[in-house]
Amino acid sequence: MPKKINDNICEDAVFERVYNKHIQDLHDFLYYKYGEQYNPADKAQDAFVKLWNNCKKVTFSKARAFLFTVANNMMLNDIKHQRVVLKYHLEKPKNYTNESPEFVLEKKQFLERYQNVLENLSEEQRVAFLLNKAEGKKHSEIAELLGVTQKVVEYRIYSAFNILKKELDGFKIK
């Protein structure tokens, strides 16, 4: 069955007619069902945006059902989101840790030593090491980025790693 010309919602005049016909009903439906706190006017507008984005898939006769279903789902999603937010706000954050003060101090001292050793590395070693270990880049990516061969990058990373191992007790990297 061929589509009628007025079935094409993608035409501005037809879409405007659908908008003018259903916007007030859609807003009122959302307002009476969910109340003002979930912004029924915004959800109605968003439903029309979705209709416009899917205008080739939705026929003129199905436009009303599409709008009401989409708007209702948006409201339900917003309500679910508000419940998650409320649940998060009701949970009290932990104000304590299981770490002893000695452990916290050792961690701070180790970090300071680590930063000092990193500062003492040559710039080439430090850059290659941090790109690999901190940013997770592969050796080939680093080589391309620095304009050197992959073997040079591997040498810089492993020499930096060996210096860190030698200078810091218990230094391990995954």
mmCIF file of C-alpha atoms in Angstrom:
data_model
loop_
_atom_site.group_PDB
_atom_site.id
_atom_site.type_symbol
_atom_site.label_atom_id
_atom_site.label_comp_id
_atom_site.label_asym_id
_atom_site.label_seq_id
_atom_site.Cartn_x
_atom_site.Cartn_y
_atom_site.Cartn_z
ATOM 1 C CA MET A 1 0.000 0.000 0.000
ATOM 2 C CA PRO A 2 1.615 3.280 -1.033
ATOM 3 C CA LYS A 3 2.115 5.952 1.611
ATOM 4 C CA LYS A 4 -0.097 8.980 1.442
ATOM 5 C CA ILE A 5 1.658 12.270 0.964
ATOM 6 C CA ASN A 6 0.367 13.580 4.305
ATOM 7 C CA ASP A 7 1.773 10.462 6.011
ATOM 8 C CA ASN A 8 5.329 11.816 5.792
ATOM 9 C CA ILE A 9 6.018 13.426 9.167
ATOM 10 C CA CYS A 10 9.404 14.637 7.955
ATOM 11 C CA GLU A 11 7.703 17.461 6.061
ATOM 12 C CA ASP A 12 7.657 20.670 8.074
ATOM 13 C CA ALA A 13 3.954 21.398 7.557
ATOM 14 C CA VAL A 14 2.880 17.890 8.594
ATOM 15 C CA PHE A 15 5.175 17.878 11.621
ATOM 16 C CA GLU A 16 3.868 21.291 12.652
ATOM 17 C CA ARG A 17 0.308 20.005 12.373
ATOM 18 C CA VAL A 18 1.189 16.990 14.569
ATOM 19 C CA TYR A 19 2.924 19.282 17.044
ATOM 20 C CA ASN A 20 0.016 21.722 17.293
ATOM 21 C CA LYS A 21 -2.488 18.885 17.593
ATOM 22 C CA HIS A 22 -0.724 16.895 20.343
ATOM 23 C CA ILE A 23 1.519 19.197 22.381
ATOM 24 C CA GLN A 24 -1.134 20.339 24.852
ATOM 25 C CA ASP A 25 -2.580 16.831 25.313
ATOM 26 C CA LEU A 26 0.870 15.378 25.840
ATOM 27 C CA HIS A 27 1.826 18.056 28.367
ATOM 28 C CA ASP A 28 -1.438 17.620 30.272
ATOM 29 C CA PHE A 29 -1.078 13.838 30.304
ATOM 30 C CA LEU A 30 2.426 14.088 31.779
ATOM 31 C CA TYR A 31 1.438 16.825 34.211
ATOM 32 C CA TYR A 32 -1.571 14.960 35.603
ATOM 33 C CA LYS A 33 0.202 11.623 35.762
ATOM 34 C CA TYR A 34 3.560 12.717 37.238
ATOM 35 C CA GLY A 35 3.219 16.285 38.486
ATOM 36 C CA GLU A 36 5.228 19.423 37.862
ATOM 37 C CA GLN A 37 8.451 18.303 39.587
ATOM 38 C CA TYR A 38 9.554 16.185 36.590
ATOM 39 C CA ASN A 39 9.168 19.022 34.055
ATOM 40 C CA PRO A 40 6.361 17.732 31.825
ATOM 41 C CA ALA A 41 6.838 20.598 29.345
ATOM 42 C CA ASP A 42 10.473 19.624 28.798
ATOM 43 C CA LYS A 43 9.615 15.949 28.408
ATOM 44 C CA ALA A 44 6.894 16.795 25.882
ATOM 45 C CA GLN A 45 9.383 18.851 23.867
ATOM 46 C CA ASP A 46 11.963 16.068 24.068
ATOM 47 C CA ALA A 47 9.372 13.589 22.809
ATOM 48 C CA PHE A 48 8.796 15.774 19.752
ATOM 49 C CA VAL A 49 12.543 15.967 19.176
ATOM 50 C CA LYS A 50 12.659 12.153 19.220
ATOM 51 C CA LEU A 51 9.725 12.071 16.816
ATOM 52 C CA TRP A 52 11.578 14.404 14.471
ATOM 53 C CA ASN A 53 14.719 12.279 14.678
ATOM 54 C CA ASN A 54 12.657 9.171 13.853
ATOM 55 C CA CYS A 55 10.253 10.803 11.405
ATOM 56 C CA LYS A 56 11.057 8.346 8.617
ATOM 57 C CA LYS A 57 10.165 5.383 10.818
ATOM 58 C CA VAL A 58 6.922 6.736 12.326
ATOM 59 C CA THR A 59 3.788 7.165 10.242
ATOM 60 C CA PHE A 60 1.286 9.942 10.736
ATOM 61 C CA SER A 61 -1.265 7.546 12.222
ATOM 62 C CA LYS A 62 1.239 6.239 14.801
ATOM 63 C CA ALA A 63 2.651 9.639 15.799
ATOM 64 C CA ARG A 64 0.385 10.153 18.826
ATOM 65 C CA ALA A 65 1.126 6.706 20.274
ATOM 66 C CA PHE A 66 4.850 7.214 19.647
ATOM 67 C CA LEU A 67 4.844 10.601 21.415
ATOM 68 C CA PHE A 68 2.943 9.396 24.463
ATOM 69 C CA THR A 69 5.046 6.239 24.789
ATOM 70 C CA VAL A 70 8.339 8.093 24.444
ATOM 71 C CA ALA A 71 7.318 10.851 26.865
ATOM 72 C CA ASN A 72 6.027 8.335 29.410
ATOM 73 C CA ASN A 73 9.294 6.365 29.199
ATOM 74 C CA MET A 74 11.301 9.563 29.654
ATOM 75 C CA MET A 75 9.329 10.339 32.789
ATOM 76 C CA LEU A 76 9.836 6.828 34.146
ATOM 77 C CA ASN A 77 13.570 7.044 33.442
ATOM 78 C CA ASP A 78 13.713 10.402 35.212
ATOM 79 C CA ILE A 79 11.888 8.946 38.228
ATOM 80 C CA LYS A 80 14.326 6.016 38.354
ATOM 81 C CA HIS A 81 17.215 8.440 38.176
ATOM 82 C CA GLN A 82 15.765 10.526 41.005
ATOM 83 C CA ARG A 83 15.451 7.391 43.149
ATOM 84 C CA VAL A 84 19.115 6.578 42.558
ATOM 85 C CA VAL A 85 20.105 10.137 43.439
ATOM 86 C CA LEU A 86 17.973 10.034 46.590
ATOM 87 C CA LYS A 87 19.439 6.689 47.616
ATOM 88 C CA TYR A 88 22.941 8.050 47.102
ATOM 89 C CA HIS A 89 22.183 11.128 49.217
ATOM 90 C CA LEU A 90 20.755 8.994 52.016
ATOM 91 C CA GLU A 91 23.902 6.893 52.289
ATOM 92 C CA LYS A 92 26.385 8.378 54.681
ATOM 93 C CA PRO A 93 29.920 8.561 53.379
ATOM 94 C CA LYS A 94 32.654 6.753 55.256
ATOM 95 C CA ASN A 95 34.616 9.151 57.424
ATOM 96 C CA TYR A 96 37.211 6.596 58.353
ATOM 97 C CA THR A 97 39.657 4.218 56.754
ATOM 98 C CA ASN A 98 41.071 0.928 57.878
ATOM 99 C CA GLU A 99 44.570 2.224 57.271
ATOM 100 C CA SER A 100 46.732 2.793 60.273
ATOM 101 C CA PRO A 101 48.494 6.145 60.699
ATOM 102 C CA GLU A 102 51.815 4.359 60.196
ATOM 103 C CA PHE A 103 50.660 2.991 56.849
ATOM 104 C CA VAL A 104 49.450 6.417 55.725
ATOM 105 C CA LEU A 105 52.814 7.942 56.681
ATOM 106 C CA GLU A 106 54.761 5.180 54.897
ATOM 107 C CA LYS A 107 52.608 5.625 51.805
ATOM 108 C CA LYS A 108 53.263 9.357 51.791
ATOM 109 C CA GLN A 109 57.009 8.852 52.240
ATOM 110 C CA PHE A 110 57.129 6.227 49.495
ATOM 111 C CA LEU A 111 55.294 8.566 47.120
ATOM 112 C CA GLU A 112 57.795 11.330 47.865
ATOM 113 C CA ARG A 113 60.729 8.978 47.215
ATOM 114 C CA TYR A 114 59.070 7.751 44.020
ATOM 115 C CA GLN A 115 58.620 11.311 42.772
ATOM 116 C CA ASN A 116 62.244 12.155 43.612
ATOM 117 C CA VAL A 117 63.533 9.133 41.704
ATOM 118 C CA LEU A 118 61.283 10.033 38.748
ATOM 119 C CA GLU A 119 62.712 13.562 38.772
ATOM 120 C CA ASN A 120 66.254 12.154 38.673
ATOM 121 C CA LEU A 121 65.555 10.011 35.594
ATOM 122 C CA SER A 122 66.577 11.436 32.255
ATOM 123 C CA GLU A 123 63.754 13.182 30.439
ATOM 124 C CA GLU A 124 63.642 10.480 27.744
ATOM 125 C CA GLN A 125 63.354 7.705 30.343
ATOM 126 C CA ARG A 126 60.759 9.570 32.396
ATOM 127 C CA VAL A 127 58.576 10.425 29.386
ATOM 128 C CA ALA A 128 58.663 6.904 27.954
ATOM 129 C CA PHE A 129 58.076 5.312 31.374
ATOM 130 C CA LEU A 130 55.123 7.562 32.294
ATOM 131 C CA LEU A 131 53.512 7.272 28.862
ATOM 132 C CA ASN A 132 53.650 3.495 29.213
ATOM 133 C CA LYS A 133 52.815 2.985 32.873
ATOM 134 C CA ALA A 134 50.679 6.030 33.752
ATOM 135 C CA GLU A 135 48.806 6.519 30.468
ATOM 136 C CA GLY A 136 48.842 2.894 29.340
ATOM 137 C CA LYS A 137 50.241 3.537 25.873
ATOM 138 C CA LYS A 138 51.856 0.688 23.961
ATOM 139 C CA HIS A 139 55.503 0.749 22.995
ATOM 140 C CA SER A 140 54.642 1.226 19.317
ATOM 141 C CA GLU A 141 52.392 4.199 20.115
ATOM 142 C CA ILE A 142 55.105 5.816 22.221
ATOM 143 C CA ALA A 143 57.692 5.240 19.481
ATOM 144 C CA GLU A 144 55.450 6.921 16.936
ATOM 145 C CA LEU A 145 54.698 9.772 19.329
ATOM 146 C CA LEU A 146 58.368 10.412 20.175
ATOM 147 C CA GLY A 147 59.716 9.733 16.685
ATOM 148 C CA VAL A 148 62.082 6.936 17.718
ATOM 149 C CA THR A 149 62.153 3.194 17.161
ATOM 150 C CA GLN A 150 60.273 0.756 19.337
ATOM 151 C CA LYS A 151 63.530 -0.758 20.604
ATOM 152 C CA VAL A 152 64.654 2.657 21.876
ATOM 153 C CA VAL A 153 61.362 3.076 23.710
ATOM 154 C CA GLU A 154 61.668 -0.391 25.270
ATOM 155 C CA TYR A 155 65.216 0.379 26.384
ATOM 156 C CA ARG A 156 64.160 3.682 27.977
ATOM 157 C CA ILE A 157 61.242 2.095 29.820
ATOM 158 C CA TYR A 158 63.208 -0.863 31.108
ATOM 159 C CA SER A 159 66.204 1.246 32.139
ATOM 160 C CA ALA A 160 63.851 3.578 34.040
ATOM 161 C CA PHE A 161 62.187 0.566 35.631
ATOM 162 C CA ASN A 162 65.551 -0.837 36.724
ATOM 163 C CA ILE A 163 66.562 2.485 38.283
ATOM 164 C CA LEU A 164 63.260 2.675 40.152
ATOM 165 C CA LYS A 165 63.663 -0.902 41.383
ATOM 166 C CA LYS A 166 67.192 -0.199 42.567
ATOM 167 C CA GLU A 167 66.337 3.082 44.322
ATOM 168 C CA LEU A 168 63.012 2.035 45.880
ATOM 169 C CA ASP A 169 62.632 -1.005 48.109
ATOM 170 C CA GLY A 170 59.560 -3.047 47.227
ATOM 171 C CA PHE A 171 58.879 -1.254 43.941
ATOM 172 C CA LYS A 172 56.732 -3.387 41.644
ATOM 173 C CA ILE A 173 54.667 -2.547 38.584
ATOM 174 C CA LYS A 174 52.042 -4.601 36.832
#
